[in-house]
Amino acid sequence: GQQVMQIPQYQHVQEGEDFTTYCNSSTTLSNIQWYKQRPGGHPVFLIQLVKSGEVKKQKRLTFQFGEAKKNSSLHITATQTTDVGTYFCAGNNAGGTSYGKRTFGQGNILT
Amino acid sequence: NAGVTQTPKFQVLKTGQSMTLQCAQDMNHEYMSWYRQDPGMGLRLIHYSVGAGITDQGEVPNGYNVSRSTTEDFPLRLLSAAPSQTSVYFCASSYEPRSYEQYFGPGTRLTVT
């Protein structure tokens, strides 16, 4: 079945440093979504990428979708304490056989 | 709008007991899903529904049942609780399964002793 892997699983940075997390899928994705979960909270949607090679920015956050639509990255510039949390990627298989199944990566915990 | 609501927030069960986790949304979303979250495992899909009367299994469906009689409600039933079902359970909904963001409920923390 489809697998979505996030690396690394844990990252600790000093405030002001940059942070990057990566997401890799075993299959081609129709789109990829990123979510953030604060400690003790629930996942909150950040962004969705659909097109091959797409890059989107939200203030200090930059999201990229790979050319082959099998990987993605999230980069945070000059981290702040408000960035602490777990970042998840989630993807839907590009094939039509698993309609409705969105697979989440295991998350990257940023402290 | 209340968004996605879940009850209860916390629950302790003994092995073998059954219970239903409630989930409701008031956004008229067609797609609803249940996830469990365990340390280091991310969010794993248990069951999902693409509309009233339609449900399907996710990655880890064993030990759980669902039904979707209305657009608003999507309860998750634990048939015979086991310690391996100790987890945080999240319900989520979206307008459509593939192309729209999912809204998550606040979660239910379940402990099975």
PDB file of C-alpha atoms in Angstrom:
ATOM      1  CA  GLY A   1       0.000   0.000   0.000  1.00  0.00           C
ATOM      2  CA  GLN A   2       0.912   3.643  -0.148  1.00  0.00           C
ATOM      3  CA  GLN A   3       3.566   4.782   2.340  1.00  0.00           C
ATOM      4  CA  VAL A   4       4.442   8.327   3.278  1.00  0.00           C
ATOM      5  CA  MET A   5       7.664   8.821   5.191  1.00  0.00           C
ATOM      6  CA  GLN A   6       8.888  11.960   6.911  1.00  0.00           C
ATOM      7  CA  ILE A   7      12.501  12.590   7.765  1.00  0.00           C
ATOM      8  CA  PRO A   8      13.782  13.383  10.250  1.00  0.00           C
ATOM      9  CA  GLN A   9      11.302  12.470  12.983  1.00  0.00           C
ATOM     10  CA  TYR A  10      12.698  14.925  15.540  1.00  0.00           C
ATOM     11  CA  GLN A  11      14.507  18.214  15.151  1.00  0.00           C
ATOM     12  CA  HIS A  12      15.687  20.696  17.715  1.00  0.00           C
ATOM     13  CA  VAL A  13      16.721  24.163  16.574  1.00  0.00           C
ATOM     14  CA  GLN A  14      17.721  27.377  18.290  1.00  0.00           C
ATOM     15  CA  GLU A  15      15.341  30.264  17.856  1.00  0.00           C
ATOM     16  CA  GLY A  16      16.337  32.143  14.715  1.00  0.00           C
ATOM     17  CA  GLU A  17      17.730  29.090  12.930  1.00  0.00           C
ATOM     18  CA  ASP A  18      16.142  27.628   9.815  1.00  0.00           C
ATOM     19  CA  PHE A  19      14.262  24.314   9.781  1.00  0.00           C
ATOM     20  CA  THR A  20      13.520  21.921   6.923  1.00  0.00           C
ATOM     21  CA  THR A  21      11.513  18.718   6.938  1.00  0.00           C
ATOM     22  CA  TYR A  22      11.029  16.286   4.081  1.00  0.00           C
ATOM     23  CA  CYS A  23       8.202  14.035   3.019  1.00  0.00           C
ATOM     24  CA  ASN A  24       8.594  11.072   0.647  1.00  0.00           C
ATOM     25  CA  SER A  25       5.873   8.889  -0.848  1.00  0.00           C
ATOM     26  CA  SER A  26       6.252   5.394  -2.256  1.00  0.00           C
ATOM     27  CA  THR A  27       3.682   6.255  -4.942  1.00  0.00           C
ATOM     28  CA  THR A  28       2.846   9.258  -7.103  1.00  0.00           C
ATOM     29  CA  LEU A  29       0.513  11.645  -5.326  1.00  0.00           C
ATOM     30  CA  SER A  30      -2.386  13.656  -6.720  1.00  0.00           C
ATOM     31  CA  ASN A  31      -1.702  16.337  -4.127  1.00  0.00           C
ATOM     32  CA  ILE A  32       0.051  16.824  -0.822  1.00  0.00           C
ATOM     33  CA  GLN A  33      -1.153  18.648   2.246  1.00  0.00           C
ATOM     34  CA  TRP A  34       0.755  19.911   5.267  1.00  0.00           C
ATOM     35  CA  TYR A  35      -0.656  20.155   8.771  1.00  0.00           C
ATOM     36  CA  LYS A  36       0.680  21.500  12.047  1.00  0.00           C
ATOM     37  CA  GLN A  37      -0.187  20.126  15.458  1.00  0.00           C
ATOM     38  CA  ARG A  38       0.701  22.065  18.592  1.00  0.00           C
ATOM     39  CA  PRO A  39       1.463  20.025  21.728  1.00  0.00           C
ATOM     40  CA  GLY A  40      -1.829  18.773  23.165  1.00  0.00           C
ATOM     41  CA  GLY A  41      -3.794  20.057  20.187  1.00  0.00           C
ATOM     42  CA  HIS A  42      -5.253  18.755  16.977  1.00  0.00           C
ATOM     43  CA  PRO A  43      -3.820  18.942  13.436  1.00  0.00           C
ATOM     44  CA  VAL A  44      -4.497  22.199  11.634  1.00  0.00           C
ATOM     45  CA  PHE A  45      -4.294  22.538   7.862  1.00  0.00           C
ATOM     46  CA  LEU A  46      -1.462  24.704   6.531  1.00  0.00           C
ATOM     47  CA  ILE A  47      -1.427  24.302   2.769  1.00  0.00           C
ATOM     48  CA  GLN A  48      -2.083  22.065  -0.217  1.00  0.00           C
ATOM     49  CA  LEU A  49       0.181  21.581  -3.240  1.00  0.00           C
ATOM     50  CA  VAL A  50      -1.174  20.116  -6.445  1.00  0.00           C
ATOM     51  CA  LYS A  51       1.113  20.820  -9.379  1.00  0.00           C
ATOM     52  CA  SER A  52       4.439  19.200 -10.152  1.00  0.00           C
ATOM     53  CA  GLY A  53       7.285  21.468  -8.961  1.00  0.00           C
ATOM     54  CA  GLU A  54       4.870  23.822  -7.205  1.00  0.00           C
ATOM     55  CA  VAL A  55       6.286  26.213  -4.607  1.00  0.00           C
ATOM     56  CA  LYS A  56       4.097  28.148  -2.182  1.00  0.00           C
ATOM     57  CA  LYS A  57       5.029  30.572   0.566  1.00  0.00           C
ATOM     58  CA  GLN A  58       3.276  31.592   3.747  1.00  0.00           C
ATOM     59  CA  LYS A  59       5.302  34.296   5.474  1.00  0.00           C
ATOM     60  CA  ARG A  60       8.369  32.428   6.803  1.00  0.00           C
ATOM     61  CA  LEU A  61       7.170  29.005   5.546  1.00  0.00           C
ATOM     62  CA  THR A  62       8.052  27.686   2.084  1.00  0.00           C
ATOM     63  CA  PHE A  63       6.437  24.531   0.728  1.00  0.00           C
ATOM     64  CA  GLN A  64       7.621  22.629  -2.323  1.00  0.00           C
ATOM     65  CA  PHE A  65       6.161  19.708  -4.290  1.00  0.00           C
ATOM     66  CA  GLY A  66       8.632  17.570  -6.215  1.00  0.00           C
ATOM     67  CA  GLU A  67       8.694  17.308  -9.991  1.00  0.00           C
ATOM     68  CA  ALA A  68       7.697  13.639  -9.840  1.00  0.00           C
ATOM     69  CA  LYS A  69       4.957  14.391  -7.260  1.00  0.00           C
ATOM     70  CA  LYS A  70       6.470  11.833  -4.868  1.00  0.00           C
ATOM     71  CA  ASN A  71       8.141  14.155  -2.400  1.00  0.00           C
ATOM     72  CA  SER A  72       7.671  17.475  -0.691  1.00  0.00           C
ATOM     73  CA  SER A  73       9.474  19.766   1.697  1.00  0.00           C
ATOM     74  CA  LEU A  74       8.633  22.416   4.251  1.00  0.00           C
ATOM     75  CA  HIS A  75      11.210  25.070   5.090  1.00  0.00           C
ATOM     76  CA  ILE A  76      10.845  27.559   7.924  1.00  0.00           C
ATOM     77  CA  THR A  77      13.119  30.588   7.949  1.00  0.00           C
ATOM     78  CA  ALA A  78      14.263  32.104  11.243  1.00  0.00           C
ATOM     79  CA  THR A  79      12.226  29.878  13.538  1.00  0.00           C
ATOM     80  CA  GLN A  80      10.238  31.349  16.407  1.00  0.00           C
ATOM     81  CA  THR A  81       8.864  29.733  19.553  1.00  0.00           C
ATOM     82  CA  THR A  82       5.430  29.786  17.936  1.00  0.00           C
ATOM     83  CA  ASP A  83       6.716  27.295  15.329  1.00  0.00           C
ATOM     84  CA  VAL A  84       7.056  24.536  17.938  1.00  0.00           C
ATOM     85  CA  GLY A  85       4.884  21.521  17.161  1.00  0.00           C
ATOM     86  CA  THR A  86       4.601  18.492  14.927  1.00  0.00           C
ATOM     87  CA  TYR A  87       4.427  18.961  11.172  1.00  0.00           C
ATOM     88  CA  PHE A  88       2.632  16.313   9.140  1.00  0.00           C
ATOM     89  CA  CYS A  89       2.436  15.780   5.435  1.00  0.00           C
ATOM     90  CA  ALA A  90      -0.494  13.867   3.956  1.00  0.00           C
ATOM     91  CA  GLY A  91      -1.098  12.660   0.448  1.00  0.00           C
ATOM     92  CA  ASN A  92      -3.716  11.083  -1.763  1.00  0.00           C
ATOM     93  CA  ASN A  93      -2.665   8.399  -4.211  1.00  0.00           C
ATOM     94  CA  ALA A  94      -2.759   9.584  -7.823  1.00  0.00           C
ATOM     95  CA  GLY A  95      -4.315   6.264  -8.841  1.00  0.00           C
ATOM     96  CA  GLY A  96      -8.079   5.982  -8.672  1.00  0.00           C
ATOM     97  CA  THR A  97      -8.316   2.841  -6.578  1.00  0.00           C
ATOM     98  CA  SER A  98      -7.987   4.425  -3.163  1.00  0.00           C
ATOM     99  CA  TYR A  99     -10.391   7.307  -3.410  1.00  0.00           C
ATOM    100  CA  GLY A 100     -10.899   8.736   0.056  1.00  0.00           C
ATOM    101  CA  LYS A 101      -7.718   7.367   1.593  1.00  0.00           C
ATOM    102  CA  ARG A 102      -5.322  10.100   2.620  1.00  0.00           C
ATOM    103  CA  THR A 103      -2.097   8.762   4.122  1.00  0.00           C
ATOM    104  CA  PHE A 104      -0.248  10.779   6.749  1.00  0.00           C
ATOM    105  CA  GLY A 105       3.455  10.702   7.412  1.00  0.00           C
ATOM    106  CA  GLN A 106       4.591   9.984  10.951  1.00  0.00           C
ATOM    107  CA  GLY A 107       5.340  13.655  11.567  1.00  0.00           C
ATOM    108  CA  ASN A 108       8.378  15.751  12.358  1.00  0.00           C
ATOM    109  CA  ILE A 109       8.504  17.084  15.902  1.00  0.00           C
ATOM    110  CA  LEU A 110      10.110  20.515  16.043  1.00  0.00           C
ATOM    111  CA  THR A 111      11.365  21.770  19.379  1.00  0.00           C
TER     112      THR A 111
ATOM    113  CA  ASN B   1     -20.240  27.069  13.153  1.00  0.00           C
ATOM    114  CA  ALA B   2     -18.998  24.674  15.827  1.00  0.00           C
ATOM    115  CA  GLY B   3     -16.833  22.864  13.261  1.00  0.00           C
ATOM    116  CA  VAL B   4     -16.007  19.277  14.212  1.00  0.00           C
ATOM    117  CA  THR B   5     -16.986  18.206  17.698  1.00  0.00           C
ATOM    118  CA  GLN B   6     -15.998  15.012  19.497  1.00  0.00           C
ATOM    119  CA  THR B   7     -17.220  13.472  22.723  1.00  0.00           C
ATOM    120  CA  PRO B   8     -16.009  12.434  25.176  1.00  0.00           C
ATOM    121  CA  LYS B   9     -12.657  14.218  25.602  1.00  0.00           C
ATOM    122  CA  PHE B  10     -11.287  11.497  27.875  1.00  0.00           C
ATOM    123  CA  GLN B  11     -12.355   7.914  28.492  1.00  0.00           C
ATOM    124  CA  VAL B  12     -11.040   4.971  30.484  1.00  0.00           C
ATOM    125  CA  LEU B  13     -12.295   1.504  29.609  1.00  0.00           C
ATOM    126  CA  LYS B  14     -11.627  -1.942  30.927  1.00  0.00           C
ATOM    127  CA  THR B  15     -10.553  -4.668  28.525  1.00  0.00           C
ATOM    128  CA  GLY B  16     -13.590  -6.170  26.830  1.00  0.00           C
ATOM    129  CA  GLN B  17     -15.884  -3.185  27.288  1.00  0.00           C
ATOM    130  CA  SER B  18     -17.501  -1.525  24.290  1.00  0.00           C
ATOM    131  CA  MET B  19     -18.166   2.120  23.665  1.00  0.00           C
ATOM    132  CA  THR B  20     -18.939   4.666  20.974  1.00  0.00           C
ATOM    133  CA  LEU B  21     -16.893   7.768  20.246  1.00  0.00           C
ATOM    134  CA  GLN B  22     -19.099  10.510  18.882  1.00  0.00           C
ATOM    135  CA  CYS B  23     -18.202  12.870  16.054  1.00  0.00           C
ATOM    136  CA  ALA B  24     -20.341  15.564  14.492  1.00  0.00           C
ATOM    137  CA  GLN B  25     -19.758  18.367  12.013  1.00  0.00           C
ATOM    138  CA  ASP B  26     -21.986  21.271  11.000  1.00  0.00           C
ATOM    139  CA  MET B  27     -20.225  22.288   7.791  1.00  0.00           C
ATOM    140  CA  ASN B  28     -22.230  19.994   5.475  1.00  0.00           C
ATOM    141  CA  HIS B  29     -19.064  18.098   4.596  1.00  0.00           C
ATOM    142  CA  GLU B  30     -19.469  14.905   2.623  1.00  0.00           C
ATOM    143  CA  TYR B  31     -16.193  13.332   3.713  1.00  0.00           C
ATOM    144  CA  MET B  32     -15.547  12.239   7.279  1.00  0.00           C
ATOM    145  CA  SER B  33     -12.810  10.089   8.706  1.00  0.00           C
ATOM    146  CA  TRP B  34     -11.421   8.645  11.913  1.00  0.00           C
ATOM    147  CA  TYR B  35      -7.724   8.539  12.782  1.00  0.00           C
ATOM    148  CA  ARG B  36      -5.784   7.224  15.710  1.00  0.00           C
ATOM    149  CA  GLN B  37      -2.556   8.849  16.812  1.00  0.00           C
ATOM    150  CA  ASP B  38       0.138   6.936  18.645  1.00  0.00           C
ATOM    151  CA  PRO B  39       3.647   8.200  19.499  1.00  0.00           C
ATOM    152  CA  GLY B  40       5.978   7.875  16.516  1.00  0.00           C
ATOM    153  CA  MET B  41       3.200   6.507  14.283  1.00  0.00           C
ATOM    154  CA  GLY B  42       1.632   9.676  12.988  1.00  0.00           C
ATOM    155  CA  LEU B  43      -2.057   9.629  12.125  1.00  0.00           C
ATOM    156  CA  ARG B  44      -3.391   6.305  10.919  1.00  0.00           C
ATOM    157  CA  LEU B  45      -6.717   6.113   9.110  1.00  0.00           C
ATOM    158  CA  ILE B  46      -9.235   3.756  10.747  1.00  0.00           C
ATOM    159  CA  HIS B  47     -12.405   4.218   8.668  1.00  0.00           C
ATOM    160  CA  TYR B  48     -13.760   6.875   6.380  1.00  0.00           C
ATOM    161  CA  SER B  49     -16.981   7.876   4.681  1.00  0.00           C
ATOM    162  CA  VAL B  50     -17.487   9.731   1.415  1.00  0.00           C
ATOM    163  CA  GLY B  51     -21.152  10.409   2.142  1.00  0.00           C
ATOM    164  CA  ALA B  52     -24.171   9.308   4.137  1.00  0.00           C
ATOM    165  CA  GLY B  53     -24.647   5.572   3.868  1.00  0.00           C
ATOM    166  CA  ILE B  54     -21.139   4.961   2.486  1.00  0.00           C
ATOM    167  CA  THR B  55     -18.207   3.832   4.610  1.00  0.00           C
ATOM    168  CA  ASP B  56     -14.915   2.099   3.896  1.00  0.00           C
ATOM    169  CA  GLN B  57     -11.916   0.773   5.751  1.00  0.00           C
ATOM    170  CA  GLY B  58      -8.675   2.629   6.237  1.00  0.00           C
ATOM    171  CA  GLU B  59      -5.266   1.289   7.276  1.00  0.00           C
ATOM    172  CA  VAL B  60      -6.175  -0.043  10.738  1.00  0.00           C
ATOM    173  CA  PRO B  61      -9.891  -0.970  10.810  1.00  0.00           C
ATOM    174  CA  ASN B  62      -9.776  -4.100  12.980  1.00  0.00           C
ATOM    175  CA  GLY B  63     -11.698  -3.793  16.230  1.00  0.00           C
ATOM    176  CA  TYR B  64     -13.680  -0.747  15.085  1.00  0.00           C
ATOM    177  CA  ASN B  65     -17.041  -0.244  13.385  1.00  0.00           C
ATOM    178  CA  VAL B  66     -18.566   2.848  11.844  1.00  0.00           C
ATOM    179  CA  SER B  67     -21.837   3.904  10.277  1.00  0.00           C
ATOM    180  CA  ARG B  68     -22.961   7.101   8.569  1.00  0.00           C
ATOM    181  CA  SER B  69     -26.702   7.513   8.694  1.00  0.00           C
ATOM    182  CA  THR B  70     -26.590  11.311   8.381  1.00  0.00           C
ATOM    183  CA  THR B  71     -24.217  13.802   6.788  1.00  0.00           C
ATOM    184  CA  GLU B  72     -23.500  15.344  10.195  1.00  0.00           C
ATOM    185  CA  ASP B  73     -22.608  12.337  12.351  1.00  0.00           C
ATOM    186  CA  PHE B  74     -19.937   9.665  12.097  1.00  0.00           C
ATOM    187  CA  PRO B  75     -19.669   7.586  15.286  1.00  0.00           C
ATOM    188  CA  LEU B  76     -16.829   5.133  15.896  1.00  0.00           C
ATOM    189  CA  ARG B  77     -17.640   1.986  17.851  1.00  0.00           C
ATOM    190  CA  LEU B  78     -15.108  -0.075  19.744  1.00  0.00           C
ATOM    191  CA  LEU B  79     -16.557  -3.565  19.881  1.00  0.00           C
ATOM    192  CA  SER B  80     -14.415  -5.121  22.634  1.00  0.00           C
ATOM    193  CA  ALA B  81     -11.742  -2.762  23.909  1.00  0.00           C
ATOM    194  CA  ALA B  82      -8.147  -3.969  24.112  1.00  0.00           C
ATOM    195  CA  PRO B  83      -5.069  -2.262  25.628  1.00  0.00           C
ATOM    196  CA  SER B  84      -3.676  -1.910  22.082  1.00  0.00           C
ATOM    197  CA  GLN B  85      -6.511   0.526  21.392  1.00  0.00           C
ATOM    198  CA  THR B  86      -5.165   3.002  23.936  1.00  0.00           C
ATOM    199  CA  SER B  87      -4.608   6.061  21.783  1.00  0.00           C
ATOM    200  CA  VAL B  88      -5.789   9.528  20.877  1.00  0.00           C
ATOM    201  CA  TYR B  89      -8.633   9.434  18.369  1.00  0.00           C
ATOM    202  CA  PHE B  90      -9.313  12.258  15.943  1.00  0.00           C
ATOM    203  CA  CYS B  91     -12.328  12.724  13.751  1.00  0.00           C
ATOM    204  CA  ALA B  92     -11.935  14.887  10.652  1.00  0.00           C
ATOM    205  CA  SER B  93     -14.142  16.167   7.872  1.00  0.00           C
ATOM    206  CA  SER B  94     -13.721  17.882   4.542  1.00  0.00           C
ATOM    207  CA  TYR B  95     -15.861  18.991   1.666  1.00  0.00           C
ATOM    208  CA  GLU B  96     -14.371  16.312  -0.581  1.00  0.00           C
ATOM    209  CA  PRO B  97     -11.778  13.570   0.070  1.00  0.00           C
ATOM    210  CA  ARG B  98      -9.029  14.551  -2.315  1.00  0.00           C
ATOM    211  CA  SER B  99      -8.791  18.232  -2.913  1.00  0.00           C
ATOM    212  CA  TYR B 100      -9.868  20.015   0.230  1.00  0.00           C
ATOM    213  CA  GLU B 101      -8.404  20.597   3.636  1.00  0.00           C
ATOM    214  CA  GLN B 102      -9.514  18.408   6.499  1.00  0.00           C
ATOM    215  CA  TYR B 103     -10.873  19.963   9.682  1.00  0.00           C
ATOM    216  CA  PHE B 104     -10.012  17.980  12.782  1.00  0.00           C
ATOM    217  CA  GLY B 105     -11.948  17.673  15.998  1.00  0.00           C
ATOM    218  CA  PRO B 106     -10.251  18.211  19.379  1.00  0.00           C
ATOM    219  CA  GLY B 107      -9.670  14.488  19.906  1.00  0.00           C
ATOM    220  CA  THR B 108     -10.624  11.804  22.413  1.00  0.00           C
ATOM    221  CA  ARG B 109      -7.943  10.373  24.670  1.00  0.00           C
ATOM    222  CA  LEU B 110      -8.805   6.729  25.321  1.00  0.00           C
ATOM    223  CA  THR B 111      -7.094   4.478  27.845  1.00  0.00           C
ATOM    224  CA  VAL B 112      -7.881   0.771  27.989  1.00  0.00           C
ATOM    225  CA  THR B 113      -6.728  -1.038  31.124  1.00  0.00           C
TER     226      THR B 113
END
